[in-house]
């Protein structure tokens, strides 16, 4: 499991602890790779806190796609599971997110080459109520509860078979939409993708993120729309 991070020392302990808890619920060996991308906030000092199954890697990419890719390259070269074998599974989330305890277990039983989940905002405290309602209406309009499917793509909540990941070339060095780009290549290659609206990850409502047009930018857009409506 890979977690990219840029100056998120305050959020990482919660994120890593949640991922480890999810890993403890499955009957296979689980390793976690935290990729510190251009961090100067002391994040590296956390490396000894979590035990031997959590690995910290430092890069200077300033790029979330490159950071995720570096994590999986590390996994491929350091862990004993055959990355081209049928039983090797990769997953990724974000440093400001908290996965549920069944997060990995749901992915492993999905019988798919890729599993895409949804996100929920952990706290709306700093978001105006009107903007929160607008966001929720738009977000849930793309979820189909009758079929358990959805139309969202989040790097904070996705998993995939290692062999398929390497077959399509892995994450590209994109500063934005590296997750959507990977999904498009899985689709083009004909891999089976399972979209599970019950596979949910709690994430922050921060408005400044690592990806220029990522989830944080989407929330900023909601606030800007509220400002225009009030003008």
PDB file of C-alpha atoms in Angstrom, residues 19-169:
ATOM      1  CA  UNK A  19      -3.880   1.552   6.761  1.00  0.00           C
ATOM      2  CA  UNK A  20      -2.123  -0.795   9.181  1.00  0.00           C
ATOM      3  CA  UNK A  21      -5.459  -1.570  10.851  1.00  0.00           C
ATOM      4  CA  UNK A  22      -6.933  -2.428   7.452  1.00  0.00           C
ATOM      5  CA  UNK A  23      -3.941  -4.635   6.705  1.00  0.00           C
ATOM      6  CA  UNK A  24      -4.430  -6.513   9.966  1.00  0.00           C
ATOM      7  CA  UNK A  25      -7.873  -7.630   8.779  1.00  0.00           C
ATOM      8  CA  UNK A  26      -6.566  -9.720   5.852  1.00  0.00           C
ATOM      9  CA  UNK A  27      -4.706 -13.019   5.790  1.00  0.00           C
ATOM     10  CA  UNK A  28      -1.837 -11.962   3.544  1.00  0.00           C
ATOM     11  CA  UNK A  29       1.414 -10.098   4.287  1.00  0.00           C
ATOM     12  CA  UNK A  30       0.908  -6.336   4.002  1.00  0.00           C
ATOM     13  CA  UNK A  31       3.594  -3.695   3.572  1.00  0.00           C
ATOM     14  CA  UNK A  32       3.078   0.055   3.584  1.00  0.00           C
ATOM     15  CA  UNK A  33       5.249   2.501   1.640  1.00  0.00           C
ATOM     16  CA  UNK A  34       5.114   6.173   2.599  1.00  0.00           C
ATOM     17  CA  UNK A  35       6.633   8.340  -0.123  1.00  0.00           C
ATOM     18  CA  UNK A  36       7.883  11.651   1.260  1.00  0.00           C
ATOM     19  CA  UNK A  37       7.955  14.011  -1.696  1.00  0.00           C
ATOM     20  CA  UNK A  38      10.080  17.121  -1.105  1.00  0.00           C
ATOM     21  CA  UNK A  39       9.270  17.159   2.617  1.00  0.00           C
ATOM     22  CA  UNK A  40      10.994  19.617   4.935  1.00  0.00           C
ATOM     23  CA  UNK A  41       8.600  19.398   7.897  1.00  0.00           C
ATOM     24  CA  UNK A  42      10.279  16.588   9.806  1.00  0.00           C
ATOM     25  CA  UNK A  43       8.128  13.817   8.310  1.00  0.00           C
ATOM     26  CA  UNK A  44      11.164  11.540   8.096  1.00  0.00           C
ATOM     27  CA  UNK A  45      11.337  11.496  11.904  1.00  0.00           C
ATOM     28  CA  UNK A  46       8.149   9.399  11.884  1.00  0.00           C
ATOM     29  CA  UNK A  47       9.881   6.519  10.115  1.00  0.00           C
ATOM     30  CA  UNK A  48      10.704   4.592  13.291  1.00  0.00           C
ATOM     31  CA  UNK A  49       7.232   4.904  14.812  1.00  0.00           C
ATOM     32  CA  UNK A  50       5.304   2.245  12.933  1.00  0.00           C
ATOM     33  CA  UNK A  51       7.372  -0.925  12.803  1.00  0.00           C
ATOM     34  CA  UNK A  52       9.211  -2.915  10.125  1.00  0.00           C
ATOM     35  CA  UNK A  53       6.243  -3.268   7.771  1.00  0.00           C
ATOM     36  CA  UNK A  54       6.063   0.496   7.138  1.00  0.00           C
ATOM     37  CA  UNK A  55       8.756   1.846   4.826  1.00  0.00           C
ATOM     38  CA  UNK A  56       9.592   5.506   4.252  1.00  0.00           C
ATOM     39  CA  UNK A  57      11.016   6.577   0.887  1.00  0.00           C
ATOM     40  CA  UNK A  58      12.158  10.120   0.111  1.00  0.00           C
ATOM     41  CA  UNK A  59      11.971  11.679  -3.365  1.00  0.00           C
ATOM     42  CA  UNK A  60      12.232  15.211  -4.743  1.00  0.00           C
ATOM     43  CA  UNK A  61       9.610  14.904  -7.469  1.00  0.00           C
ATOM     44  CA  UNK A  62       7.200  17.700  -6.472  1.00  0.00           C
ATOM     45  CA  UNK A  63       4.678  15.580  -8.372  1.00  0.00           C
ATOM     46  CA  UNK A  64       1.984  13.296  -6.985  1.00  0.00           C
ATOM     47  CA  UNK A  65       2.022  10.925  -9.954  1.00  0.00           C
ATOM     48  CA  UNK A  66       5.772  10.444  -9.651  1.00  0.00           C
ATOM     49  CA  UNK A  67       5.467   9.987  -5.891  1.00  0.00           C
ATOM     50  CA  UNK A  68       2.853   7.229  -6.215  1.00  0.00           C
ATOM     51  CA  UNK A  69       4.926   5.569  -8.951  1.00  0.00           C
ATOM     52  CA  UNK A  70       8.039   5.660  -6.762  1.00  0.00           C
ATOM     53  CA  UNK A  71       6.166   3.869  -4.000  1.00  0.00           C
ATOM     54  CA  UNK A  72       5.138   0.993  -6.234  1.00  0.00           C
ATOM     55  CA  UNK A  73       8.611   0.754  -7.777  1.00  0.00           C
ATOM     56  CA  UNK A  74       9.968   0.399  -4.251  1.00  0.00           C
ATOM     57  CA  UNK A  75       7.419  -2.314  -3.509  1.00  0.00           C
ATOM     58  CA  UNK A  76       8.286  -4.219  -6.661  1.00  0.00           C
ATOM     59  CA  UNK A  77      11.997  -4.291  -5.867  1.00  0.00           C
ATOM     60  CA  UNK A  78      11.904  -4.837  -2.095  1.00  0.00           C
ATOM     61  CA  UNK A  79       9.036  -7.162  -1.220  1.00  0.00           C
ATOM     62  CA  UNK A  80       9.101 -10.922  -1.872  1.00  0.00           C
ATOM     63  CA  UNK A  81       5.666 -11.299  -3.519  1.00  0.00           C
ATOM     64  CA  UNK A  82       5.867 -11.852  -7.266  1.00  0.00           C
ATOM     65  CA  UNK A  83       4.512  -8.579  -8.757  1.00  0.00           C
ATOM     66  CA  UNK A  84       3.535 -10.459 -11.889  1.00  0.00           C
ATOM     67  CA  UNK A  85       1.734 -13.204  -9.992  1.00  0.00           C
ATOM     68  CA  UNK A  86      -2.048 -13.420  -9.678  1.00  0.00           C
ATOM     69  CA  UNK A  87      -2.108 -12.887  -5.918  1.00  0.00           C
ATOM     70  CA  UNK A  88      -0.145  -9.648  -5.592  1.00  0.00           C
ATOM     71  CA  UNK A  89      -2.407  -6.656  -4.896  1.00  0.00           C
ATOM     72  CA  UNK A  90      -1.543  -2.958  -4.691  1.00  0.00           C
ATOM     73  CA  UNK A  91      -3.557  -0.166  -3.087  1.00  0.00           C
ATOM     74  CA  UNK A  92      -3.071   3.552  -2.531  1.00  0.00           C
ATOM     75  CA  UNK A  93      -4.538   6.335  -0.435  1.00  0.00           C
ATOM     76  CA  UNK A  94      -3.504   9.859   0.628  1.00  0.00           C
ATOM     77  CA  UNK A  95      -1.778  11.228   3.708  1.00  0.00           C
ATOM     78  CA  UNK A  96      -4.781  13.378   4.640  1.00  0.00           C
ATOM     79  CA  UNK A  97      -7.155  10.410   4.423  1.00  0.00           C
ATOM     80  CA  UNK A  98      -8.237   7.635   6.781  1.00  0.00           C
ATOM     81  CA  UNK A  99      -9.268   4.266   5.357  1.00  0.00           C
ATOM     82  CA  UNK A 100     -11.850   2.061   7.068  1.00  0.00           C
ATOM     83  CA  UNK A 101     -10.911  -1.248   8.665  1.00  0.00           C
ATOM     84  CA  UNK A 102     -12.487  -3.276   5.847  1.00  0.00           C
ATOM     85  CA  UNK A 103     -10.851  -1.164   3.118  1.00  0.00           C
ATOM     86  CA  UNK A 104      -8.348  -3.745   1.941  1.00  0.00           C
ATOM     87  CA  UNK A 105     -10.564  -6.766   2.604  1.00  0.00           C
ATOM     88  CA  UNK A 106     -13.312  -5.380   0.326  1.00  0.00           C
ATOM     89  CA  UNK A 107     -10.815  -4.882  -2.469  1.00  0.00           C
ATOM     90  CA  UNK A 108      -9.404  -8.390  -2.203  1.00  0.00           C
ATOM     91  CA  UNK A 109     -12.804 -10.084  -2.518  1.00  0.00           C
ATOM     92  CA  UNK A 110     -14.019  -7.901  -5.401  1.00  0.00           C
ATOM     93  CA  UNK A 111     -12.780 -10.307  -8.095  1.00  0.00           C
ATOM     94  CA  UNK A 112     -11.602  -7.422 -10.265  1.00  0.00           C
ATOM     95  CA  UNK A 113      -8.366  -6.087 -11.720  1.00  0.00           C
ATOM     96  CA  UNK A 114      -9.020  -2.653 -10.228  1.00  0.00           C
ATOM     97  CA  UNK A 115     -11.320  -1.414  -7.448  1.00  0.00           C
ATOM     98  CA  UNK A 116     -12.399   2.232  -7.162  1.00  0.00           C
ATOM     99  CA  UNK A 117     -14.022   3.595  -4.026  1.00  0.00           C
ATOM    100  CA  UNK A 118     -15.515   6.898  -2.926  1.00  0.00           C
ATOM    101  CA  UNK A 119     -14.569   9.502  -0.327  1.00  0.00           C
ATOM    102  CA  UNK A 120     -16.423  11.255   2.457  1.00  0.00           C
ATOM    103  CA  UNK A 121     -15.441  14.520   4.129  1.00  0.00           C
ATOM    104  CA  UNK A 122     -14.225  13.881   7.681  1.00  0.00           C
ATOM    105  CA  UNK A 123     -15.186  17.355   8.930  1.00  0.00           C
ATOM    106  CA  UNK A 124     -17.111  20.233   7.351  1.00  0.00           C
ATOM    107  CA  UNK A 125     -16.122  22.628  10.120  1.00  0.00           C
ATOM    108  CA  UNK A 126     -14.355  25.141   7.872  1.00  0.00           C
ATOM    109  CA  UNK A 127     -16.722  24.863   4.910  1.00  0.00           C
ATOM    110  CA  UNK A 128     -19.866  27.030   4.677  1.00  0.00           C
ATOM    111  CA  UNK A 129     -23.091  25.055   4.871  1.00  0.00           C
ATOM    112  CA  UNK A 130     -24.266  26.154   1.410  1.00  0.00           C
ATOM    113  CA  UNK A 131     -21.025  24.985  -0.194  1.00  0.00           C
ATOM    114  CA  UNK A 132     -21.222  21.677   1.676  1.00  0.00           C
ATOM    115  CA  UNK A 133     -24.765  21.060   0.445  1.00  0.00           C
ATOM    116  CA  UNK A 134     -23.771  21.941  -3.128  1.00  0.00           C
ATOM    117  CA  UNK A 135     -20.849  19.553  -2.986  1.00  0.00           C
ATOM    118  CA  UNK A 136     -22.916  16.701  -1.555  1.00  0.00           C
ATOM    119  CA  UNK A 137     -25.649  17.099  -4.171  1.00  0.00           C
ATOM    120  CA  UNK A 138     -23.121  17.010  -7.000  1.00  0.00           C
ATOM    121  CA  UNK A 139     -21.129  14.147  -5.500  1.00  0.00           C
ATOM    122  CA  UNK A 140     -24.055  11.854  -4.744  1.00  0.00           C
ATOM    123  CA  UNK A 141     -25.574  12.517  -8.153  1.00  0.00           C
ATOM    124  CA  UNK A 142     -22.770  10.312  -9.494  1.00  0.00           C
ATOM    125  CA  UNK A 143     -23.455   7.427  -7.108  1.00  0.00           C
ATOM    126  CA  UNK A 144     -25.949   4.708  -8.015  1.00  0.00           C
ATOM    127  CA  UNK A 145     -27.030   3.080  -4.733  1.00  0.00           C
ATOM    128  CA  UNK A 146     -29.282   0.529  -6.426  1.00  0.00           C
ATOM    129  CA  UNK A 147     -26.265  -1.021  -8.144  1.00  0.00           C
ATOM    130  CA  UNK A 148     -23.575  -0.008  -5.661  1.00  0.00           C
ATOM    131  CA  UNK A 149     -21.728   1.740  -8.488  1.00  0.00           C
ATOM    132  CA  UNK A 150     -20.404   5.266  -8.918  1.00  0.00           C
ATOM    133  CA  UNK A 151     -18.602   7.506 -11.400  1.00  0.00           C
ATOM    134  CA  UNK A 152     -15.832   8.880  -9.166  1.00  0.00           C
ATOM    135  CA  UNK A 153     -12.059   8.352  -9.302  1.00  0.00           C
ATOM    136  CA  UNK A 154      -9.920   9.108  -6.252  1.00  0.00           C
ATOM    137  CA  UNK A 155      -6.244   8.393  -5.738  1.00  0.00           C
ATOM    138  CA  UNK A 156      -7.170   8.310  -2.053  1.00  0.00           C
ATOM    139  CA  UNK A 157      -9.235   5.159  -2.584  1.00  0.00           C
ATOM    140  CA  UNK A 158      -8.131   2.697  -5.216  1.00  0.00           C
ATOM    141  CA  UNK A 159      -6.519  -0.708  -5.530  1.00  0.00           C
ATOM    142  CA  UNK A 160      -5.409  -2.926  -8.399  1.00  0.00           C
ATOM    143  CA  UNK A 161      -3.708  -6.163  -9.324  1.00  0.00           C
ATOM    144  CA  UNK A 162       0.049  -5.668  -9.502  1.00  0.00           C
ATOM    145  CA  UNK A 163       0.378  -7.537 -12.798  1.00  0.00           C
ATOM    146  CA  UNK A 164      -2.221  -5.276 -14.425  1.00  0.00           C
ATOM    147  CA  UNK A 165      -0.627  -2.153 -12.968  1.00  0.00           C
ATOM    148  CA  UNK A 166       2.758  -2.971 -14.485  1.00  0.00           C
ATOM    149  CA  UNK A 167       1.153  -4.104 -17.743  1.00  0.00           C
ATOM    150  CA  UNK A 168      -0.345  -0.640 -18.341  1.00  0.00           C
ATOM    151  CA  UNK A 169       2.816   1.180 -17.272  1.00  0.00           C
TER     152      UNK A 169
END
